[in-house]
Short mmCIF file of C-alpha atoms in Angstrom, two decimals:
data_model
loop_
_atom_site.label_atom_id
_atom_site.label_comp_id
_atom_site.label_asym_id
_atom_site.label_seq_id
_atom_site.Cartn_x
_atom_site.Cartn_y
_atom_site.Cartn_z
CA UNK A 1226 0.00 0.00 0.00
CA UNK A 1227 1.24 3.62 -0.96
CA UNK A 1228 1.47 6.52 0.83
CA UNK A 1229 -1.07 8.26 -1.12
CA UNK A 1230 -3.23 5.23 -0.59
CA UNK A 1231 -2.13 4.74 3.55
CA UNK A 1232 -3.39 8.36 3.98
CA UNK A 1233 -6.60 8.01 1.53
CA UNK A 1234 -7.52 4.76 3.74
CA UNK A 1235 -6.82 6.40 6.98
CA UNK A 1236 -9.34 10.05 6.05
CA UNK A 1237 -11.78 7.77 5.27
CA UNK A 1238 -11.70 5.78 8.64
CA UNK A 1239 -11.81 9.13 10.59
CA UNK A 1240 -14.53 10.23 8.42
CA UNK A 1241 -17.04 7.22 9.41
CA UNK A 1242 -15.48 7.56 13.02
CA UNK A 1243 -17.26 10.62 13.02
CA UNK A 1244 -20.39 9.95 11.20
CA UNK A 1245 -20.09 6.69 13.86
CA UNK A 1246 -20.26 9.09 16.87
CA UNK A 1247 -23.43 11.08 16.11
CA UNK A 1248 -25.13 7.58 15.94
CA UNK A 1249 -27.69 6.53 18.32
CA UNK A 1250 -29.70 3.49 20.11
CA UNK A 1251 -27.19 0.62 19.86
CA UNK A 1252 -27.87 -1.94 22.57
CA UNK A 1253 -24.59 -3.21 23.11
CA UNK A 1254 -22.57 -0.14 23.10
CA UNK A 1255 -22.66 3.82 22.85
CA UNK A 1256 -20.46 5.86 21.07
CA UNK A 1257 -18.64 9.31 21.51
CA UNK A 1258 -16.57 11.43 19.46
CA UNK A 1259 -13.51 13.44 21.29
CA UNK A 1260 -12.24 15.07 18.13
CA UNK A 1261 -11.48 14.09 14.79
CA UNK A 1262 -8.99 10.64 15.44
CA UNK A 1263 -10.72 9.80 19.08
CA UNK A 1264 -13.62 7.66 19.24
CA UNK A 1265 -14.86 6.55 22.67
CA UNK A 1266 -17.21 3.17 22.54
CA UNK A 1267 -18.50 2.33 25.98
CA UNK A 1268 -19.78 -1.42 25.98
CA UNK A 1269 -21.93 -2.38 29.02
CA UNK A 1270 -21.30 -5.52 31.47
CA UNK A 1271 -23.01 -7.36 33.15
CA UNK A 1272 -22.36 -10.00 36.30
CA UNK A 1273 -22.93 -12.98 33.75
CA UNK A 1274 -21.33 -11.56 30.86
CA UNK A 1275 -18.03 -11.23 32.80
CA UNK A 1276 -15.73 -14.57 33.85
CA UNK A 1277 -12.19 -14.56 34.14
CA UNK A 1278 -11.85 -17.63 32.49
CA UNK A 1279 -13.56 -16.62 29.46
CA UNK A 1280 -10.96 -17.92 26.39
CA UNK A 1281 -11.79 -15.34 24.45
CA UNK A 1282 -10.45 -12.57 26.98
CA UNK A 1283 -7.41 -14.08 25.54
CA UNK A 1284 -7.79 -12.04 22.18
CA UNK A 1285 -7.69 -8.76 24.68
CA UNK A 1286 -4.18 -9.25 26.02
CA UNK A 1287 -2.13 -6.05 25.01
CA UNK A 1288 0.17 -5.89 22.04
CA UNK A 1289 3.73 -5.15 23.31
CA UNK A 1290 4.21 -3.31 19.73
CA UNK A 1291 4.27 -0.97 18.13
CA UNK A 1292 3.61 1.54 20.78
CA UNK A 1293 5.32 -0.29 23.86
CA UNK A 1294 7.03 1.98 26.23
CA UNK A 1295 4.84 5.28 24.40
CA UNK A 1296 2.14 7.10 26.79
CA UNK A 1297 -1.49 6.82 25.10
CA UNK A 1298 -2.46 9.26 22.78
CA UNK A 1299 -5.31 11.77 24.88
CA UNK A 1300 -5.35 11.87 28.56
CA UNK A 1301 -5.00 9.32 31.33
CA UNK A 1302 -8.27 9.27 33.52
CA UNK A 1303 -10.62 6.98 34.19
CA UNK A 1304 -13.78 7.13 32.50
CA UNK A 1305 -16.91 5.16 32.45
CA UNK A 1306 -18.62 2.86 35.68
CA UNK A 1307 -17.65 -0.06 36.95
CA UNK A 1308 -19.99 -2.39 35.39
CA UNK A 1309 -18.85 -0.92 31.65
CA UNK A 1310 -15.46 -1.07 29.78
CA UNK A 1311 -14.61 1.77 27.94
CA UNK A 1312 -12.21 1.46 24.53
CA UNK A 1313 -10.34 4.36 22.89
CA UNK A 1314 -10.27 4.16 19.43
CA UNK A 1315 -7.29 6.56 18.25
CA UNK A 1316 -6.53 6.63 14.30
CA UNK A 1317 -3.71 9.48 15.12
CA UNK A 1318 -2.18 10.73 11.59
CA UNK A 1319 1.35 9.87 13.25
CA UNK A 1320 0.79 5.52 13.06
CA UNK A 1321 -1.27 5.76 10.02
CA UNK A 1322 -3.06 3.43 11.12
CA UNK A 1323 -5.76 2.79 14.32
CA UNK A 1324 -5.35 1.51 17.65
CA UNK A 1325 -7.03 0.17 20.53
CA UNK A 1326 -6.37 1.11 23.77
CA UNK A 1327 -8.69 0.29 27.39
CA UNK A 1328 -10.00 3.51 29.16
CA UNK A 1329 -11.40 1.41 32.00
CA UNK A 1330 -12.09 -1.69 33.75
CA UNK A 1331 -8.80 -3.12 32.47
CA UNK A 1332 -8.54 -5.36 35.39
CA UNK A 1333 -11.88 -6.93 34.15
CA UNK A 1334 -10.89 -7.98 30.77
CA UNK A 1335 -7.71 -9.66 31.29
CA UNK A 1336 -7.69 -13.77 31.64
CA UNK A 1337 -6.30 -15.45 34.81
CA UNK A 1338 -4.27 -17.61 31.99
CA UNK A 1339 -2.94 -14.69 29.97
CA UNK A 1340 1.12 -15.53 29.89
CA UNK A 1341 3.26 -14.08 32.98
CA UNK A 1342 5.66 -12.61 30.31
CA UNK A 1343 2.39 -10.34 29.37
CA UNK A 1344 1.67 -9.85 32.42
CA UNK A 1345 4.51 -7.26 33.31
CA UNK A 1346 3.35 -5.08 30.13
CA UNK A 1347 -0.61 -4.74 30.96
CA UNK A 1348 -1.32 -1.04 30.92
CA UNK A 1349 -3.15 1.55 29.44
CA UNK A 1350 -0.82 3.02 27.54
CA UNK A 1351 -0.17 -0.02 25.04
CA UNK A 1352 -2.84 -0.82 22.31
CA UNK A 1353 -4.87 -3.94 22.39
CA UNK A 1354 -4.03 -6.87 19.86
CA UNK A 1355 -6.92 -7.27 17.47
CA UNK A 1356 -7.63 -9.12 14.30
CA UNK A 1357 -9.41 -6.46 12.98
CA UNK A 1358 -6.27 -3.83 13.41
CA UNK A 1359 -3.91 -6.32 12.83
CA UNK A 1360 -5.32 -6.46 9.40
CA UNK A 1361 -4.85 -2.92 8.74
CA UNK A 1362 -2.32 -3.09 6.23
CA UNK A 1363 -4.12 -6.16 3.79
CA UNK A 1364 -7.91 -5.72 3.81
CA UNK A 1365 -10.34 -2.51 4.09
CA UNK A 1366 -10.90 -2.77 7.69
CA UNK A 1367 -13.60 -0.11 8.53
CA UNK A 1368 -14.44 1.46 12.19
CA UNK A 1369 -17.60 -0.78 12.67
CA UNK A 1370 -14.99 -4.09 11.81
CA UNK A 1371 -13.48 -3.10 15.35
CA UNK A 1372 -16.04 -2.27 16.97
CA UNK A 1373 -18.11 -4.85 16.14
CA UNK A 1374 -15.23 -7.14 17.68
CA UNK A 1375 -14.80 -5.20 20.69
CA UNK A 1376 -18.47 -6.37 21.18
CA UNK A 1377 -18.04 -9.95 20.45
CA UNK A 1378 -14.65 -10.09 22.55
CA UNK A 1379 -16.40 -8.36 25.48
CA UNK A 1380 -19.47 -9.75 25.57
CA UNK A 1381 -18.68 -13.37 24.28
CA UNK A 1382 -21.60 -15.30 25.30
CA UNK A 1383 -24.13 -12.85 24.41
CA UNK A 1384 -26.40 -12.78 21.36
CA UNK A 1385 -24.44 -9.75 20.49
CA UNK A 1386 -22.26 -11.78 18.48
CA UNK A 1387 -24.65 -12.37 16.16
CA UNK A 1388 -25.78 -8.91 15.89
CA UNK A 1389 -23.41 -6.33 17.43
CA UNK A 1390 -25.32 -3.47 15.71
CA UNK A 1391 -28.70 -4.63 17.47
CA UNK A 1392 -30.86 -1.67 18.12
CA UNK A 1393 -32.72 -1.12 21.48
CA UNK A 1394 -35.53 0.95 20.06
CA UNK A 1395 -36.19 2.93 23.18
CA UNK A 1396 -33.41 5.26 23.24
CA UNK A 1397 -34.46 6.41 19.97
CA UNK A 1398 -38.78 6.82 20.59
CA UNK A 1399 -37.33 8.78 23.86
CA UNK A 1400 -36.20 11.37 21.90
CA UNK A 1401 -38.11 14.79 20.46
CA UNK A 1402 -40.01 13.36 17.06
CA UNK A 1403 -37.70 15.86 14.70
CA UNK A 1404 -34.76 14.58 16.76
CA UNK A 1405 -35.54 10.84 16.85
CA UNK A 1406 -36.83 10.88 13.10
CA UNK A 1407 -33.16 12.53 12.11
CA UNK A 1408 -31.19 9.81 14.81
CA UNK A 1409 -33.46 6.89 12.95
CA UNK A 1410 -32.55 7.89 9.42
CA UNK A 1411 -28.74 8.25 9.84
CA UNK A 1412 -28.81 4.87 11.55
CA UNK A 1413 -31.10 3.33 9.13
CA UNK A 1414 -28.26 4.78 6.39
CA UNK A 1415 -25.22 2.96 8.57
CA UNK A 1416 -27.50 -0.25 8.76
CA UNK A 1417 -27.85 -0.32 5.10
CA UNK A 1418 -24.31 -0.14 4.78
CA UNK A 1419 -24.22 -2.93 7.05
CA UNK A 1420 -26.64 -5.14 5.09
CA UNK A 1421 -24.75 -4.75 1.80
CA UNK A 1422 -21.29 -5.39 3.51
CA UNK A 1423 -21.63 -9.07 3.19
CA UNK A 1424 -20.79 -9.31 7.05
CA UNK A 1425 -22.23 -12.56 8.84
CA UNK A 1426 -24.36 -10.58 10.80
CA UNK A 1427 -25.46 -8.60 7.57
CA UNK A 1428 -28.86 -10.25 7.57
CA UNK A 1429 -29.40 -9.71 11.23
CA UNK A 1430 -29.79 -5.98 10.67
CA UNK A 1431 -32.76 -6.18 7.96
CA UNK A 1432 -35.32 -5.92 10.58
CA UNK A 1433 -33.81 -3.19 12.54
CA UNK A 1434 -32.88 -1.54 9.29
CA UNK A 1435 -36.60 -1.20 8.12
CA UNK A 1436 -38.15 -0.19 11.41
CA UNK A 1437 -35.72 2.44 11.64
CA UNK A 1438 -36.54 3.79 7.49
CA UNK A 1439 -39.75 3.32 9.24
CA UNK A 1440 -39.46 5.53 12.37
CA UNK A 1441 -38.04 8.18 10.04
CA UNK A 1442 -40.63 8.77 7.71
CA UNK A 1443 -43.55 8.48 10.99
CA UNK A 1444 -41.81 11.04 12.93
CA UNK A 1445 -40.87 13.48 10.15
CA UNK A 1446 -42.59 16.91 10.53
CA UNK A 1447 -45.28 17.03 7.95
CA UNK A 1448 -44.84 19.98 4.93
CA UNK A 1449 -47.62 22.95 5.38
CA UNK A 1450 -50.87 22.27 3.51
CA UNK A 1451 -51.08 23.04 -0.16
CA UNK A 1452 -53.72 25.63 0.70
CA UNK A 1453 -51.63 27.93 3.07
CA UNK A 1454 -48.82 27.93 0.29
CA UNK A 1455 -51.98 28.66 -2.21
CA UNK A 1456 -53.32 31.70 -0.25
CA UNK A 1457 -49.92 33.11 0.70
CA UNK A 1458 -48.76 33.00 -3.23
CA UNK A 1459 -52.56 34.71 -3.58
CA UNK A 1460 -51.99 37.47 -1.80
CA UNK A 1461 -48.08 37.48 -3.26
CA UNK A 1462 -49.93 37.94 -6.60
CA UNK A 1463 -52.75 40.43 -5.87
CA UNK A 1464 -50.17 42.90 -3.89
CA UNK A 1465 -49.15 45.95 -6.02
CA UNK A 1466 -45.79 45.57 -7.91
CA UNK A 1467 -43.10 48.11 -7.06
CA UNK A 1468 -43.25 51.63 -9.00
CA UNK A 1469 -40.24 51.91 -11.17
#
């Protein structure tokens, strides 16, 4: 891959990290945007979701390159509760690529059988080890391709594997109609994208897809009746036209 291409790849990762961010009424995770190359995804836990001897908490275990021995990119505190994990998604112009990092609850997501040579390099400060980054460089990994296995690695025995991108309806009927009609049709645009992906949970979105095209269209503020625009451009027409 090229520089010209490398940099090409990378805008258009931060540009759907920020169309990402302004999304709402995912039940699995939320989503924040601090900036241009930060995106904050929050993914909830729950007492059963969580064991330590999970085997896929392996997949989490920290990378001890390329950013070993480097303080994170963005600032150090602790964000989010303690029954949610917080990741920091950082596609900083100066890797040219994205990385993964834990905000919080980092004790949570490590494995009691993670190897004692790791051990000594868990931290904050050193990206996670992902197939979806890891594939940077080869395939057209997009921002939903991590996120969507941040879900699956941090919820592992939830249905959320199957459908990461599952909505829960609610937060979006909660809102103001103009508000929730405009949050339905820009997620109803990212599902579509979704569905033609050719993802294995492509077909799982249909549903949510359509309801939310749906809830658009419902909620949408109706256009003023033809005969208010008809008597305005009436009087429009019967006022007398400017002396010259």
């Amino acid at each position: 891959m090229s520089s010209s291409q490398g940099n090409e790849k990378l805008n258009q990762f931060l540009k759907d990290s920020l169309m990402m961010g302004c999304l709402k009424g995912f039940a699995h995770f939320t989503l924040y945007s601090r900036g241009r190359e930060e995106l904050l995804v929050t993914i909830p836990l729950s007492a059963s979701s969580y064991s330590a001897t999970t085997p896929n908490r392996r997949d989490l275990v920290v990378s001890p390159a390329p950013l070993a021995g480097e303080v994170t990119p963005g600032d150090q505190e602790q964000v989010g509760q303690e029954n949610e994990v917080v990741f920091l998604v950082g596609a900083y112009a100066r890797y040219k690529c994205p990385y993964v990092w834990v905000r919080s609850s980092h004790e949570r997501l490590m494995s009691s059988s993670v190897d004692a040579r790791l051990k000594g390099v868990l931290s904050k400060d050193t990206p996670l080890t992902l197939n979806s980054t890891n594939m940077w460089k080869t395939h057209p990994v997009r921002v939903w391709d991590i996120i969507a296995e941040l879900v699956s690695l941090t919820l592992p025995q939830s249905p959320a594997i199957n459908n990461p991108f599952v909505l829960e309806k609610g937060q979006i009927t909660a809102l103001p109609p103009l508000e929730g009609s405009l949050a339905a049709a820009a997620t109803a645009t990212f599902l579509k994208r979704i569905y033609l992906s050719g993802e294995p949970y492509a077909e799982a979105v249909l549903e949510d897809m359509r309801w939310a095209h749906g809830y658009h269209f419902e909620k949408l503020p109706r256009p003023q009746s033809s005969s208010k625009w008809a008597s305005i451009a009436a009087q429009d027409k019967a006022a007398p036209a400017p002396v010259q």
